[in-house]
Short mmCIF file of C-alpha atoms in Angstrom, two decimals:
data_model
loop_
_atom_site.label_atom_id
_atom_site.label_comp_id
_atom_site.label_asym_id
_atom_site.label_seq_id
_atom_site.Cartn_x
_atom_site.Cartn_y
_atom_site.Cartn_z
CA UNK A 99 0.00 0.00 0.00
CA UNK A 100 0.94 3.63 -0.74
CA UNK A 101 2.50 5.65 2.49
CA UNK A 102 0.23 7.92 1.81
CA UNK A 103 -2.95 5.83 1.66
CA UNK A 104 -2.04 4.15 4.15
CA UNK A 105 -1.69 7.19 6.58
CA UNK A 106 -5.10 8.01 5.63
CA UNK A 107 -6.77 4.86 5.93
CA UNK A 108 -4.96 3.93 9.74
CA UNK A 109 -5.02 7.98 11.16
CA UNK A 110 -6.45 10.46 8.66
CA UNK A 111 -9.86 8.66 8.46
CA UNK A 112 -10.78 8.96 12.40
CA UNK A 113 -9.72 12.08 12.33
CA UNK A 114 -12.07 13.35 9.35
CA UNK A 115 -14.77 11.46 11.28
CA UNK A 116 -14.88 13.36 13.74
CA UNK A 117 -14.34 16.80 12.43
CA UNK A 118 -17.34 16.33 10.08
CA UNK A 119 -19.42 15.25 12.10
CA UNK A 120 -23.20 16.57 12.45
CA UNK A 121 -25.97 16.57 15.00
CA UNK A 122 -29.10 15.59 13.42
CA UNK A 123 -30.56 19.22 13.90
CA UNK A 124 -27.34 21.08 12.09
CA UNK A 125 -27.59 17.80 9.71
CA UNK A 126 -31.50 19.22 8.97
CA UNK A 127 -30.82 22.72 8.54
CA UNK A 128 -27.71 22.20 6.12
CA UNK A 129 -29.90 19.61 3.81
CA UNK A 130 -33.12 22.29 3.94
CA UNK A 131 -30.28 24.77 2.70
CA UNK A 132 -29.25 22.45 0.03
CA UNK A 133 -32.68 21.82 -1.21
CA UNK A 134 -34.12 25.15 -1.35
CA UNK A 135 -35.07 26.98 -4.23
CA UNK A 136 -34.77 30.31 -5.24
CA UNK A 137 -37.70 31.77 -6.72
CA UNK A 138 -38.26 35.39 -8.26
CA UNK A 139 -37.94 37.95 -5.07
CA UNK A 140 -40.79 40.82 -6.77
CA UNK A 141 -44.06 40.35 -5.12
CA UNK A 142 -45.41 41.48 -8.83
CA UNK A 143 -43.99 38.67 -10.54
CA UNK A 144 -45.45 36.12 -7.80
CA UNK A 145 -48.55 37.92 -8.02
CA UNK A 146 -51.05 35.61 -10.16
CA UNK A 147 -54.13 38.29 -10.78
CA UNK A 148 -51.42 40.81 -11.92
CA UNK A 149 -52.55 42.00 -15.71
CA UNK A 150 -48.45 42.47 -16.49
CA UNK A 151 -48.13 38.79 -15.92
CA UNK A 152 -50.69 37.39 -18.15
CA UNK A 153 -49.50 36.04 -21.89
CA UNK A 154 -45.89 36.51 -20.73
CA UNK A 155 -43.32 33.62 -20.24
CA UNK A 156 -42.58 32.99 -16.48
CA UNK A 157 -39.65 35.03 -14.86
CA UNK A 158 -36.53 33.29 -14.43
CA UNK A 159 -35.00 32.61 -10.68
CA UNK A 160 -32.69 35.39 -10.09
CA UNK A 161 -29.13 34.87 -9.30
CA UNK A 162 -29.06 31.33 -11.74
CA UNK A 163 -28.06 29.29 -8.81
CA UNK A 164 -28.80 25.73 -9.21
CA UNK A 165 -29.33 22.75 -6.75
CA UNK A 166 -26.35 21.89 -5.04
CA UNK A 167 -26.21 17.72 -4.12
CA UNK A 168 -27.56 16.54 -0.97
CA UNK A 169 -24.97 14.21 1.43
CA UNK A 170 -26.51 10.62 2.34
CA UNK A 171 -27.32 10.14 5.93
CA UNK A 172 -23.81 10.15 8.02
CA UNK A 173 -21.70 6.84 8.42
CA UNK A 174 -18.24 5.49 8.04
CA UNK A 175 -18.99 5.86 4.05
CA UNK A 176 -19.21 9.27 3.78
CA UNK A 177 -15.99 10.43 5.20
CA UNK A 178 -14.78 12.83 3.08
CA UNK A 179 -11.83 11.38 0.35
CA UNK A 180 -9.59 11.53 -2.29
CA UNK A 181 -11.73 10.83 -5.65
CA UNK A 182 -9.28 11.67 -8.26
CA UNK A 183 -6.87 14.93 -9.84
CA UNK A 184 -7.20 16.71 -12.71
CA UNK A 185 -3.64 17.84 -14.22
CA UNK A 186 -3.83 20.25 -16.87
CA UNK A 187 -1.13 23.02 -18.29
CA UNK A 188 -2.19 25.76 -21.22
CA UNK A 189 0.88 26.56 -23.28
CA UNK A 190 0.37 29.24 -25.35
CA UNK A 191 3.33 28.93 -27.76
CA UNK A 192 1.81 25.91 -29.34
CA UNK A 193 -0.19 28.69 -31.01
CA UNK A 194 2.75 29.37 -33.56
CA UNK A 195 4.44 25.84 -32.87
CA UNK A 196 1.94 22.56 -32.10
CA UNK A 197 6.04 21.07 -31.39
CA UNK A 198 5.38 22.75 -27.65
CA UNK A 199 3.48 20.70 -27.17
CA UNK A 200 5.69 18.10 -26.60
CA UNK A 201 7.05 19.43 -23.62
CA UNK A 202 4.33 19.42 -21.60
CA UNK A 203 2.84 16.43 -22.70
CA UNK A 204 6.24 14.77 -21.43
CA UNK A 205 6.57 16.36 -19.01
CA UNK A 206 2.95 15.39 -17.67
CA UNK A 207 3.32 11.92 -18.13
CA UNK A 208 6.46 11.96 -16.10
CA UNK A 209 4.90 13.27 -12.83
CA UNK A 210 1.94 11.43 -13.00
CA UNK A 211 2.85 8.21 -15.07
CA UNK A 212 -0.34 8.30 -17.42
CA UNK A 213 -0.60 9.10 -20.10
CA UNK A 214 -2.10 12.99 -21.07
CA UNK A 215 -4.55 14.10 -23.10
CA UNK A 216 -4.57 16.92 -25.66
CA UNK A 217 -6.76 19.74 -25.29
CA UNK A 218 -8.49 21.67 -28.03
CA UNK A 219 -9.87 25.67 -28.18
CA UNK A 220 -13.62 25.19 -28.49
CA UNK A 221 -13.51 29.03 -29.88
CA UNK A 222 -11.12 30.92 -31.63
CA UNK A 223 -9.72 34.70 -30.33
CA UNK A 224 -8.69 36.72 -33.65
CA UNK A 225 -6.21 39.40 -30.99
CA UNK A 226 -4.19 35.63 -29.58
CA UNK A 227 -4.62 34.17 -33.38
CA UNK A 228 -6.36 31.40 -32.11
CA UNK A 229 -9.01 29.58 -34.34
CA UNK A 230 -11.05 26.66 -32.82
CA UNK A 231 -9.69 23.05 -32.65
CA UNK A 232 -6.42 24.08 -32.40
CA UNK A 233 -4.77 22.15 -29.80
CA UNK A 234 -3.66 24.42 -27.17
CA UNK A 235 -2.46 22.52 -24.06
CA UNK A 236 -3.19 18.74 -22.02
CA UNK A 237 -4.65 17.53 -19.12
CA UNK A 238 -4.31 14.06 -17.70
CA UNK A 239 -6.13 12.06 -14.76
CA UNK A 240 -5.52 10.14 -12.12
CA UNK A 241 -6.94 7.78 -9.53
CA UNK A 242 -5.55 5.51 -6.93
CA UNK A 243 -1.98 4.70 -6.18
CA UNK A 244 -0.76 7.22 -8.89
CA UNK A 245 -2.79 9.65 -7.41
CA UNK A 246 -1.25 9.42 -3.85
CA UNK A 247 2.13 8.94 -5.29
CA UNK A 248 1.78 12.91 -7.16
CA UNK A 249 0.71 14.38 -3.62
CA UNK A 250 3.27 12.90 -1.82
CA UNK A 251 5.74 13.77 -4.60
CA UNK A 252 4.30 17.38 -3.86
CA UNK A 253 3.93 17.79 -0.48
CA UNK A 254 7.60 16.35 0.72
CA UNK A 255 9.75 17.17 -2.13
CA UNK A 256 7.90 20.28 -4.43
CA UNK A 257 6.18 22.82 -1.80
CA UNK A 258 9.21 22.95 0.92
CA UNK A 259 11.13 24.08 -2.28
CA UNK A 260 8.80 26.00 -3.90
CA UNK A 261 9.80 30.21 -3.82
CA UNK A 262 7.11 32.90 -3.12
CA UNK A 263 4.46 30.70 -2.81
CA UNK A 264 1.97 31.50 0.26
CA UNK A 265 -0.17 28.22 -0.04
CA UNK A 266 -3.58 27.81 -1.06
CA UNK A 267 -6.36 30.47 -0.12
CA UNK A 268 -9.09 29.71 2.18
CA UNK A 269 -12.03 31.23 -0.81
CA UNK A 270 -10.99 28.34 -2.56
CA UNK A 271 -13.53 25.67 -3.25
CA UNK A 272 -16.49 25.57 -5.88
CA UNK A 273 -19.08 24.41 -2.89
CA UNK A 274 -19.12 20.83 -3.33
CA UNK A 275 -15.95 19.71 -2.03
CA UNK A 276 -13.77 20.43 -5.30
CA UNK A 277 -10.88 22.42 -4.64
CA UNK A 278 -8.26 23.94 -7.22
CA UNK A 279 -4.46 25.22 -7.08
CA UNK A 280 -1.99 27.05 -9.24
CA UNK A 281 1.53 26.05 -9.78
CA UNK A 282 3.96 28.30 -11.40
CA UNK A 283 6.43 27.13 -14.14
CA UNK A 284 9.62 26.45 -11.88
CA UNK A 285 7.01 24.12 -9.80
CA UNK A 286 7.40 21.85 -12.71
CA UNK A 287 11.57 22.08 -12.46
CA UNK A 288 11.32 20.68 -8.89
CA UNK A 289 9.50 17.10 -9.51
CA UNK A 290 12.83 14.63 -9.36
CA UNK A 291 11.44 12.87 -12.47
CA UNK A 292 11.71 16.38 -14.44
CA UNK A 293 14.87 17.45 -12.34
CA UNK A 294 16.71 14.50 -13.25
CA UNK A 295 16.40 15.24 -16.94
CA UNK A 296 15.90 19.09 -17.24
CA UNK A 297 17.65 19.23 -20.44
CA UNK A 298 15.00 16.85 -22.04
CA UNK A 299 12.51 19.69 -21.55
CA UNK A 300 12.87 22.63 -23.84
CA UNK A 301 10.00 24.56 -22.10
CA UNK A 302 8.18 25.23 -18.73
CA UNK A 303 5.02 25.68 -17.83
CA UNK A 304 3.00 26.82 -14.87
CA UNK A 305 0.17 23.79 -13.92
CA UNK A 306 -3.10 23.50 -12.45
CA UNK A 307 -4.00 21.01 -10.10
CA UNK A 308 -7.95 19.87 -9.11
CA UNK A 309 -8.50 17.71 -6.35
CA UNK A 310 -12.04 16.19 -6.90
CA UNK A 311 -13.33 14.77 -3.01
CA UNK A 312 -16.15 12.78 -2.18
CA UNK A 313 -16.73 15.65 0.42
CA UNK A 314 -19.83 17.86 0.30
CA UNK A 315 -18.43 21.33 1.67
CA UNK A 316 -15.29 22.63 1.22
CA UNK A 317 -14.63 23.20 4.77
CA UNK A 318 -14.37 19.21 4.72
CA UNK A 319 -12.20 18.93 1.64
CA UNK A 320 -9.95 21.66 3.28
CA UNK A 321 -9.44 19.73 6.37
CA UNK A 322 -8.78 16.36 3.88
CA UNK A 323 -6.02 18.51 2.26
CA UNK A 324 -4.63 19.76 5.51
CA UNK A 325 -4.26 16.47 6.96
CA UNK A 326 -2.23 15.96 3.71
CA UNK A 327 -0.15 18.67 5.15
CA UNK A 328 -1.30 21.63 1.73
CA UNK A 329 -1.18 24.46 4.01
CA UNK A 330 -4.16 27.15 4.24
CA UNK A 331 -3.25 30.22 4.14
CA UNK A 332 -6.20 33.02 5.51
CA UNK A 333 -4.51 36.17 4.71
CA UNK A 334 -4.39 37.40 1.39
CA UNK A 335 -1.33 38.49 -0.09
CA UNK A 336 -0.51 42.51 0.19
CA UNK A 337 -0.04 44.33 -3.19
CA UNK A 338 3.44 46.75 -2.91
CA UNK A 339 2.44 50.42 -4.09
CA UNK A 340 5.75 50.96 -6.34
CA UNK A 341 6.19 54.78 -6.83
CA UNK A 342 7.71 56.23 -9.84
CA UNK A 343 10.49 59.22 -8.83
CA UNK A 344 10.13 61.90 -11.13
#
């Protein structure tokens, strides 16, 4: 078994079982929040006898949201875990050259050991030159032992390395337990597979990493990442005012 998995599966586990845990009232109140729908807020447009409504199609819900999933009833099933990872890079020179491609594709496939996928523009942007279907970067996927071998490849050997990087910010999340992360291009230097052979790799990229959890908040796929030791970081990152002497 992986170190990794097997740190989770022996300590990380109880741990997560009892952070997430939920009385049956606060268990209520989040599913009712889940569930709820979000109808037009004008009283004239719930308003059945009002002439403006009649022969008119029926007002949207404002503010688009949708129906977010509701959790199963708590056990030792639903503790929050690793699902898969999404890996994917956008290089932009393969504009000019589709041979950039190379590099990341290799590159890829040597911290992850799949095999990655090519992506192609579903539009095209006339001011980048970019017409749809050209291939424009990759993304690979991963599950299982690969996919704790990459985070302990980037927890032990990538972040304690890693320059001017203040760790992942707490507004992260999409609501349902999904959680993304930015890597910039001398992230990709640091993997020992790449390291080894940095000549092999003409050009760097920056790369995008998506943890996909069986957790249904992000507060609980936070604390899954944590106990993975990806720090948090709750302060956001002050802008310097550079002044120009005249």
């Amino acid at each position: 078994m992986i170190r990794l998995e097997e740190f989770y599966d022996n300590t990380l586990s109880d741990n997560l079982m009892i952070l997430s845990y939920k009385d049956p009232r606060t268990e209520g109140e989040f599913i009712k929040k889940r569930i709820k729908q979000h109808p037009p807020l004008t009283k004239a447009a719930q308003d059945v006898d009002n002439p403006f409504k009649k022969n008119r199609p029926p007002i949207k819900p404002r503010g688009g949201k949708k129906t977010q999933p509701v959790p199963p009833p708590q056990s030792h099933e639903t503790i929050p875990r690793l699902d898969e990872i999404y890996i994917h890079c956008m290089i932009k020179q393969a504009i000019h050259n589709k041979q950039h491609l190379l590099s990341g594709l290799m590159a890829l496939q040597c911290i992850t050991s799949e095999r990655p996928n090519v992506v192609y523009s579903k539009t095209g942007v006339a001011n980048w030159k970019l017409r749809a279907g050209m291939p424009i970067g990759c993304v690979v996927n991963i599950k299982g032992p690969p996919m704790y071998t990459f985070v302990d490849k980037l927890v032990e050997i990538v972040l304690p390395r890693l320059k001017e990087w203040y760790g992942v910010p707490l507004s992260s999340g999409d609501g349902n337990g999904n959680i993304a992360m930015g890597f910039p291009s001398s992230a990709l230097s640091l993997f020992p597979e790449v390291e080894g052979n940095y000549d092999s790799f003409p050009l760097m990229t920056g790369f995008d990493v998506i943890f996909n959890t069986t957790a249904y908040t992000d507060h609980e796929a936070r604390a899954l990442l944590s106990g993975f030791q990806i720090p948090f970081n709750e302060k956001k990152r002050k802008r310097r005012n550079i002044r120009v002497m005249e």
